[in-house]
PDB file of C-alpha atoms in Angstrom:
ATOM      1  CA  MET T   1      24.482  33.513  22.740  1.00  0.00           C
ATOM      2  CA  VAL T   2      20.818  34.338  22.150  1.00  0.00           C
ATOM      3  CA  GLN T   3      18.770  31.380  20.946  1.00  0.00           C
ATOM      4  CA  TYR T   4      15.884  32.213  18.651  1.00  0.00           C
ATOM      5  CA  VAL T   5      13.178  29.595  19.161  1.00  0.00           C
ATOM      6  CA  SER T   6      11.151  29.251  15.964  1.00  0.00           C
ATOM      7  CA  PRO T   7       7.391  29.394  16.373  1.00  0.00           C
ATOM      8  CA  PRO T   8       5.739  26.243  15.007  1.00  0.00           C
ATOM      9  CA  LEU T   9       5.670  25.708  11.266  1.00  0.00           C
ATOM     10  CA  ASP T  10       1.863  26.039  11.479  1.00  0.00           C
ATOM     11  CA  LEU T  11       2.190  29.779  12.092  1.00  0.00           C
ATOM     12  CA  SER T  12       4.851  30.466   9.496  1.00  0.00           C
ATOM     13  CA  PHE T  13       3.283  28.454   6.660  1.00  0.00           C
ATOM     14  CA  MET T  14      -0.061  30.104   7.458  1.00  0.00           C
ATOM     15  CA  ALA T  15       1.640  33.522   7.337  1.00  0.00           C
ATOM     16  CA  LEU T  16       3.156  32.625   3.944  1.00  0.00           C
ATOM     17  CA  SER T  17      -0.195  31.487   2.489  1.00  0.00           C
ATOM     18  CA  ASP T  18      -1.162  35.006   1.430  1.00  0.00           C
ATOM     19  CA  ALA T  19       0.330  36.855  -1.550  1.00  0.00           C
ATOM     20  CA  THR T  20       0.261  40.246   0.216  1.00  0.00           C
ATOM     21  CA  ARG T  21       2.142  38.860   3.217  1.00  0.00           C
ATOM     22  CA  ARG T  22       4.720  37.279   0.895  1.00  0.00           C
ATOM     23  CA  GLY T  23       4.960  40.691  -0.806  1.00  0.00           C
ATOM     24  CA  ILE T  24       5.588  42.390   2.556  1.00  0.00           C
ATOM     25  CA  ILE T  25       8.514  40.005   3.192  1.00  0.00           C
ATOM     26  CA  ASP T  26       9.839  40.874  -0.293  1.00  0.00           C
ATOM     27  CA  GLN T  27       9.556  44.548   0.495  1.00  0.00           C
ATOM     28  CA  LEU T  28      11.193  44.333   3.960  1.00  0.00           C
ATOM     29  CA  GLY T  29      14.035  42.380   2.355  1.00  0.00           C
ATOM     30  CA  ARG T  30      14.854  45.644   0.558  1.00  0.00           C
ATOM     31  CA  GLY T  31      14.671  47.751   3.705  1.00  0.00           C
ATOM     32  CA  ASP T  32      12.716  48.457   6.886  1.00  0.00           C
ATOM     33  CA  ALA T  33       9.363  50.197   6.394  1.00  0.00           C
ATOM     34  CA  SER T  34       6.598  51.783   8.465  1.00  0.00           C
ATOM     35  CA  ILE T  35       3.164  50.150   8.610  1.00  0.00           C
ATOM     36  CA  SER T  36       1.635  53.230   6.943  1.00  0.00           C
ATOM     37  CA  GLY T  37       4.293  53.097   4.212  1.00  0.00           C
ATOM     38  CA  LEU T  38       3.500  49.420   3.582  1.00  0.00           C
ATOM     39  CA  ALA T  39      -0.260  50.155   3.580  1.00  0.00           C
ATOM     40  CA  ALA T  40       0.271  52.835   0.906  1.00  0.00           C
ATOM     41  CA  ARG T  41       2.534  50.583  -1.164  1.00  0.00           C
ATOM     42  CA  PHE T  42       0.069  47.689  -1.121  1.00  0.00           C
ATOM     43  CA  GLN T  43      -2.927  50.025  -1.597  1.00  0.00           C
ATOM     44  CA  MET T  44      -4.563  48.819   1.574  1.00  0.00           C
ATOM     45  CA  THR T  45      -6.155  50.390   4.655  1.00  0.00           C
ATOM     46  CA  LEU T  46      -3.952  50.821   7.708  1.00  0.00           C
ATOM     47  CA  THR T  47      -6.217  48.375   9.595  1.00  0.00           C
ATOM     48  CA  GLY T  48      -5.825  45.757   6.867  1.00  0.00           C
ATOM     49  CA  MET T  49      -2.039  46.137   6.861  1.00  0.00           C
ATOM     50  CA  LYS T  50      -1.888  45.945  10.681  1.00  0.00           C
ATOM     51  CA  LYS T  51      -3.675  42.574  10.558  1.00  0.00           C
ATOM     52  CA  HIS T  52      -1.169  41.209   8.037  1.00  0.00           C
ATOM     53  CA  ILE T  53       1.753  42.489  10.132  1.00  0.00           C
ATOM     54  CA  GLN T  54       0.295  40.869  13.276  1.00  0.00           C
ATOM     55  CA  ILE T  55       0.133  37.501  11.514  1.00  0.00           C
ATOM     56  CA  LEU T  56       3.739  37.878  10.302  1.00  0.00           C
ATOM     57  CA  GLU T  57       4.824  38.951  13.817  1.00  0.00           C
ATOM     58  CA  ARG T  58       3.134  35.963  15.460  1.00  0.00           C
ATOM     59  CA  ALA T  59       5.106  33.733  13.079  1.00  0.00           C
ATOM     60  CA  GLY T  60       8.316  35.589  13.999  1.00  0.00           C
ATOM     61  CA  LEU T  61       8.884  36.557  10.362  1.00  0.00           C
ATOM     62  CA  VAL T  62       8.566  40.286  11.058  1.00  0.00           C
ATOM     63  CA  VAL T  63       9.379  42.348  14.140  1.00  0.00           C
ATOM     64  CA  THR T  64       8.082  45.854  14.778  1.00  0.00           C
ATOM     65  CA  GLN T  65       9.406  48.698  16.869  1.00  0.00           C
ATOM     66  CA  LYS T  66       7.789  51.998  17.752  1.00  0.00           C
ATOM     67  CA  VAL T  67      10.049  54.909  16.778  1.00  0.00           C
ATOM     68  CA  GLY T  68       8.363  58.164  17.890  1.00  0.00           C
ATOM     69  CA  ARG T  69       4.844  57.994  16.442  1.00  0.00           C
ATOM     70  CA  VAL T  70       5.720  55.527  13.703  1.00  0.00           C
ATOM     71  CA  ARG T  71       5.829  51.719  13.932  1.00  0.00           C
ATOM     72  CA  ILE T  72       8.763  50.382  11.915  1.00  0.00           C
ATOM     73  CA  CYS T  73       8.714  46.804  10.540  1.00  0.00           C
ATOM     74  CA  ARG T  74      11.734  44.695   9.702  1.00  0.00           C
ATOM     75  CA  LEU T  75      12.419  41.026   8.968  1.00  0.00           C
ATOM     76  CA  GLY T  76      12.494  38.784  12.060  1.00  0.00           C
ATOM     77  CA  GLU T  77      15.683  37.165  13.320  1.00  0.00           C
ATOM     78  CA  ARG T  78      14.414  33.615  12.937  1.00  0.00           C
ATOM     79  CA  GLY T  79      14.686  33.571   9.149  1.00  0.00           C
ATOM     80  CA  LEU T  80      13.206  30.721   7.115  1.00  0.00           C
ATOM     81  CA  GLY T  81      15.617  27.936   8.079  1.00  0.00           C
ATOM     82  CA  ALA T  82      13.054  25.559   9.624  1.00  0.00           C
ATOM     83  CA  GLU T  83      10.701  26.001   6.660  1.00  0.00           C
ATOM     84  CA  ALA T  84      13.512  25.421   4.147  1.00  0.00           C
ATOM     85  CA  GLU T  85      14.511  22.269   6.019  1.00  0.00           C
ATOM     86  CA  TRP T  86      10.975  20.848   6.024  1.00  0.00           C
ATOM     87  CA  ILE T  87      10.399  21.648   2.354  1.00  0.00           C
ATOM     88  CA  GLU T  88      13.750  20.186   1.250  1.00  0.00           C
ATOM     89  CA  ALA T  89      13.284  16.925   3.199  1.00  0.00           C
ATOM     90  CA  HIS T  90       9.796  16.426   1.779  1.00  0.00           C
ATOM     91  CA  ARG T  91      10.695  17.525  -1.708  1.00  0.00           C
ATOM     92  CA  LYS T  92      13.004  14.502  -1.747  1.00  0.00           C
ATOM     93  CA  LEU T  93      10.109  12.272  -0.628  1.00  0.00           C
ATOM     94  CA  PHE T  94       8.046  13.473  -3.597  1.00  0.00           C
ATOM     95  CA  GLU T  95      10.952  12.867  -5.974  1.00  0.00           C
ATOM     96  CA  ALA T  96      11.662   9.421  -4.515  1.00  0.00           C
ATOM     97  CA  ARG T  97       8.001   8.441  -4.969  1.00  0.00           C
ATOM     98  CA  PHE T  98       8.143   9.373  -8.650  1.00  0.00           C
ATOM     99  CA  ASP T  99      11.455   7.680  -9.220  1.00  0.00           C
ATOM    100  CA  ALA T 100       9.807   4.550  -7.764  1.00  0.00           C
ATOM    101  CA  LEU T 101       6.820   5.056 -10.093  1.00  0.00           C
ATOM    102  CA  ASP T 102       9.159   5.439 -13.098  1.00  0.00           C
ATOM    103  CA  GLU T 103      10.834   2.157 -12.191  1.00  0.00           C
ATOM    104  CA  ILE T 104       7.491   0.346 -11.985  1.00  0.00           C
ATOM    105  CA  ILE T 105       6.406   1.759 -15.371  1.00  0.00           C
ATOM    106  CA  THR T 106       9.737   0.709 -16.941  1.00  0.00           C
ATOM    107  CA  GLU T 107       9.366  -2.800 -15.483  1.00  0.00           C
ATOM    108  CA  VAL T 108       5.772  -3.161 -16.718  1.00  0.00           C
ATOM    109  CA  ARG T 109       6.772  -1.978 -20.212  1.00  0.00           C
ATOM    110  CA  GLN T 110       9.706  -4.406 -20.240  1.00  0.00           C
ATOM    111  CA  GLU T 111       7.399  -7.280 -19.292  1.00  0.00           C
ATOM    112  CA  GLU T 112       5.009  -6.290 -22.075  1.00  0.00           C
ATOM    113  CA  CYS T 113       7.904  -6.258 -24.576  1.00  0.00           C
ATOM    114  CA  ASP T 114       9.136  -9.650 -23.349  1.00  0.00           C
ATOM    115  CA  GLU T 115       5.638 -11.105 -23.692  1.00  0.00           C
ATOM    116  CA  SER T 116       5.121  -9.813 -27.221  1.00  0.00           C
ATOM    117  CA  ALA T 117       8.622 -11.009 -28.215  1.00  0.00           C
ATOM    118  CA  GLY T 118       8.165 -14.435 -26.565  1.00  0.00           C
TER     119      GLY T 118
ATOM    120  CA  MET G   1       5.131  16.134 -22.498  1.00  0.00           C
ATOM    121  CA  VAL G   2       2.576  16.801 -19.780  1.00  0.00           C
ATOM    122  CA  GLN G   3       2.993  20.167 -18.035  1.00  0.00           C
ATOM    123  CA  TYR G   4       1.947  20.251 -14.399  1.00  0.00           C
ATOM    124  CA  VAL G   5       0.761  23.752 -13.593  1.00  0.00           C
ATOM    125  CA  SER G   6       1.317  24.426  -9.878  1.00  0.00           C
ATOM    126  CA  PRO G   7      -1.647  25.847  -8.004  1.00  0.00           C
ATOM    127  CA  PRO G   8      -0.796  29.179  -6.382  1.00  0.00           C
ATOM    128  CA  LEU G   9       1.540  29.207  -3.390  1.00  0.00           C
ATOM    129  CA  ASP G  10      -1.434  30.427  -1.323  1.00  0.00           C
ATOM    130  CA  LEU G  11      -3.043  26.996  -1.503  1.00  0.00           C
ATOM    131  CA  SER G  12       0.096  24.974  -0.853  1.00  0.00           C
ATOM    132  CA  PHE G  13       1.411  27.052   2.058  1.00  0.00           C
ATOM    133  CA  MET G  14      -2.099  26.959   3.569  1.00  0.00           C
ATOM    134  CA  ALA G  15      -2.156  23.166   3.138  1.00  0.00           C
ATOM    135  CA  LEU G  16       1.250  22.934   4.873  1.00  0.00           C
ATOM    136  CA  SER G  17       0.155  25.107   7.827  1.00  0.00           C
ATOM    137  CA  ASP G  18      -1.324  22.137   9.701  1.00  0.00           C
ATOM    138  CA  ALA G  19       0.757  19.488  11.506  1.00  0.00           C
ATOM    139  CA  THR G  20      -1.664  16.660  10.573  1.00  0.00           C
ATOM    140  CA  ARG G  21      -1.509  17.571   6.892  1.00  0.00           C
ATOM    141  CA  ARG G  22       2.296  17.697   7.044  1.00  0.00           C
ATOM    142  CA  GLY G  23       2.121  14.277   8.738  1.00  0.00           C
ATOM    143  CA  ILE G  24      -0.044  12.929   5.894  1.00  0.00           C
ATOM    144  CA  ILE G  25       2.610  14.020   3.371  1.00  0.00           C
ATOM    145  CA  ASP G  26       5.233  12.258   5.523  1.00  0.00           C
ATOM    146  CA  GLN G  27       3.134   9.122   5.544  1.00  0.00           C
ATOM    147  CA  LEU G  28       2.391   9.142   1.790  1.00  0.00           C
ATOM    148  CA  GLY G  29       6.117   9.579   1.176  1.00  0.00           C
ATOM    149  CA  ARG G  30       6.463   6.058   2.582  1.00  0.00           C
ATOM    150  CA  GLY G  31       3.681   4.623   0.438  1.00  0.00           C
ATOM    151  CA  ASP G  32       0.168   5.170  -0.895  1.00  0.00           C
ATOM    152  CA  ALA G  33      -2.630   4.845   1.663  1.00  0.00           C
ATOM    153  CA  SER G  34      -6.428   4.756   1.808  1.00  0.00           C
ATOM    154  CA  ILE G  35      -8.340   7.608   3.451  1.00  0.00           C
ATOM    155  CA  SER G  36      -9.674   5.195   6.094  1.00  0.00           C
ATOM    156  CA  GLY G  37      -6.137   3.907   6.746  1.00  0.00           C
ATOM    157  CA  LEU G  38      -4.906   7.478   7.207  1.00  0.00           C
ATOM    158  CA  ALA G  39      -7.868   8.283   9.488  1.00  0.00           C
ATOM    159  CA  ALA G  40      -7.003   5.286  11.684  1.00  0.00           C
ATOM    160  CA  ARG G  41      -3.314   6.169  11.739  1.00  0.00           C
ATOM    161  CA  PHE G  42      -3.953   9.790  12.736  1.00  0.00           C
ATOM    162  CA  GLN G  43      -6.749   8.777  15.176  1.00  0.00           C
ATOM    163  CA  MET G  44      -9.266  10.940  13.398  1.00  0.00           C
ATOM    164  CA  THR G  45     -12.794  10.541  12.049  1.00  0.00           C
ATOM    165  CA  LEU G  46     -13.177   9.673   8.372  1.00  0.00           C
ATOM    166  CA  THR G  47     -14.921  13.032   7.835  1.00  0.00           C
ATOM    167  CA  GLY G  48     -12.024  14.908   9.459  1.00  0.00           C
ATOM    168  CA  MET G  49      -9.458  13.087   7.323  1.00  0.00           C
ATOM    169  CA  LYS G  50     -11.503  13.689   4.138  1.00  0.00           C
ATOM    170  CA  LYS G  51     -11.379  17.448   4.826  1.00  0.00           C
ATOM    171  CA  HIS G  52      -7.590  17.383   5.219  1.00  0.00           C
ATOM    172  CA  ILE G  53      -7.217  15.332   2.024  1.00  0.00           C
ATOM    173  CA  GLN G  54      -9.435  17.792   0.117  1.00  0.00           C
ATOM    174  CA  ILE G  55      -7.206  20.700   1.174  1.00  0.00           C
ATOM    175  CA  LEU G  56      -4.079  18.771   0.120  1.00  0.00           C
ATOM    176  CA  GLU G  57      -5.765  17.826  -3.192  1.00  0.00           C
ATOM    177  CA  ARG G  58      -6.751  21.430  -3.942  1.00  0.00           C
ATOM    178  CA  ALA G  59      -3.088  22.374  -3.453  1.00  0.00           C
ATOM    179  CA  GLY G  60      -2.054  19.533  -5.805  1.00  0.00           C
ATOM    180  CA  LEU G  61       0.084  17.957  -3.078  1.00  0.00           C
ATOM    181  CA  VAL G  62      -2.023  14.777  -2.958  1.00  0.00           C
ATOM    182  CA  VAL G  63      -4.034  12.980  -5.638  1.00  0.00           C
ATOM    183  CA  THR G  64      -6.708  10.396  -4.921  1.00  0.00           C
ATOM    184  CA  GLN G  65      -8.080   7.558  -6.997  1.00  0.00           C
ATOM    185  CA  LYS G  66     -11.047   5.303  -6.339  1.00  0.00           C
ATOM    186  CA  VAL G  67     -10.009   1.635  -6.473  1.00  0.00           C
ATOM    187  CA  GLY G  68     -13.116  -0.494  -5.942  1.00  0.00           C
ATOM    188  CA  ARG G  69     -14.758   0.830  -2.768  1.00  0.00           C
ATOM    189  CA  VAL G  70     -11.564   2.383  -1.399  1.00  0.00           C
ATOM    190  CA  ARG G  71     -10.108   5.836  -2.157  1.00  0.00           C
ATOM    191  CA  ILE G  72      -6.331   5.635  -2.410  1.00  0.00           C
ATOM    192  CA  CYS G  73      -4.177   8.738  -1.750  1.00  0.00           C
ATOM    193  CA  ARG G  74      -0.703   9.360  -3.112  1.00  0.00           C
ATOM    194  CA  LEU G  75       1.657  12.321  -3.395  1.00  0.00           C
ATOM    195  CA  GLY G  76       0.782  14.717  -6.234  1.00  0.00           C
ATOM    196  CA  GLU G  77       2.973  15.105  -9.313  1.00  0.00           C
ATOM    197  CA  ARG G  78       3.695  18.793  -8.730  1.00  0.00           C
ATOM    198  CA  GLY G  79       6.108  18.230  -5.840  1.00  0.00           C
ATOM    199  CA  LEU G  80       7.322  21.150  -3.749  1.00  0.00           C
ATOM    200  CA  GLY G  81       9.573  22.853  -6.305  1.00  0.00           C
ATOM    201  CA  ALA G  82       7.792  26.230  -6.365  1.00  0.00           C
ATOM    202  CA  GLU G  83       7.661  26.372  -2.553  1.00  0.00           C
ATOM    203  CA  ALA G  84      11.360  25.458  -2.244  1.00  0.00           C
ATOM    204  CA  GLU G  85      12.220  28.186  -4.768  1.00  0.00           C
ATOM    205  CA  TRP G  86      10.258  30.861  -2.896  1.00  0.00           C
ATOM    206  CA  ILE G  87      11.661  29.872   0.504  1.00  0.00           C
ATOM    207  CA  GLU G  88      15.268  29.743  -0.755  1.00  0.00           C
ATOM    208  CA  ALA G  89      15.079  33.139  -2.478  1.00  0.00           C
ATOM    209  CA  HIS G  90      13.620  34.782   0.615  1.00  0.00           C
ATOM    210  CA  ARG G  91      15.854  32.957   3.053  1.00  0.00           C
ATOM    211  CA  LYS G  92      18.707  34.796   1.348  1.00  0.00           C
ATOM    212  CA  LEU G  93      16.872  38.116   1.846  1.00  0.00           C
ATOM    213  CA  PHE G  94      16.640  37.429   5.592  1.00  0.00           C
ATOM    214  CA  GLU G  95      20.337  36.538   5.731  1.00  0.00           C
ATOM    215  CA  ALA G  96      21.344  39.587   3.690  1.00  0.00           C
ATOM    216  CA  ARG G  97      19.368  41.856   6.055  1.00  0.00           C
ATOM    217  CA  PHE G  98      21.219  40.456   9.057  1.00  0.00           C
ATOM    218  CA  ASP G  99      24.573  40.642   7.359  1.00  0.00           C
ATOM    219  CA  ALA G 100      23.767  44.322   6.745  1.00  0.00           C
ATOM    220  CA  LEU G 101      22.756  44.719  10.407  1.00  0.00           C
ATOM    221  CA  ASP G 102      26.005  43.066  11.539  1.00  0.00           C
ATOM    222  CA  GLU G 103      27.961  45.528   9.401  1.00  0.00           C
ATOM    223  CA  ILE G 104      26.134  48.502  10.943  1.00  0.00           C
ATOM    224  CA  ILE G 105      26.754  47.187  14.490  1.00  0.00           C
ATOM    225  CA  THR G 106      30.456  46.640  13.700  1.00  0.00           C
ATOM    226  CA  GLU G 107      30.706  50.183  12.282  1.00  0.00           C
ATOM    227  CA  VAL G 108      28.974  51.742  15.327  1.00  0.00           C
ATOM    228  CA  ARG G 109      31.253  49.805  17.707  1.00  0.00           C
ATOM    229  CA  GLN G 110      34.322  50.874  15.711  1.00  0.00           C
ATOM    230  CA  GLU G 111      33.229  54.504  15.919  1.00  0.00           C
ATOM    231  CA  GLU G 112      32.727  54.169  19.674  1.00  0.00           C
ATOM    232  CA  CYS G 113      36.233  52.687  20.046  1.00  0.00           C
ATOM    233  CA  ASP G 114      37.717  55.461  17.880  1.00  0.00           C
ATOM    234  CA  GLU G 115      35.962  58.101  19.991  1.00  0.00           C
ATOM    235  CA  SER G 116      37.114  56.685  23.315  1.00  0.00           C
ATOM    236  CA  ALA G 117      40.672  56.252  21.942  1.00  0.00           C
ATOM    237  CA  GLY G 118      40.756  59.751  20.414  1.00  0.00           C
TER     238      GLY G 118
END
């Protein structure tokens, strides 16, 4: 079985930090597209689109293939599993920190109530 | 009720595209820390750590507060909800594309079998 080694999260999160690149992923989720087709859709020069595609390729999020004179882009095999895993694990850390904060606030308020009652 | 408006995904994904900054989030998930404490832990200059903290602050992932002469960092209130939502929605797009690809491959193979049998 082929193992797809994910490039580091550095590359993928960097690739996702641009609205156009996130839009390209959206678009390729609906179907493969040529670089020139994507450039037209995003109202961008071919050179500009090529740079975005290179960044997505380096992150493994997009793969390209030359078909005749056209370069076709499609979503990469690696998916977003590693990113989802990181985000989910750390989302819980954020939530846990605020649950802890809520508890402290509740305790402080309770102490204040006890003091004013006592 | 206070509404926390998330800064754009551009800023947060950019903030997450660096292993040290992801490490800082890890660390703050275990407890608040001073900038100098974080600098020592990550074996980095104070100036270097301040830059990382600024990027995390701009993304709303970390908030800082001056307590006496020390600046304390903690996880920001916004959490990672918007990022999790984006990743999950697009993870499904990747999976759907490969399910579609699997179907095409199965169809092609079936046709080949039919041809060789016929």
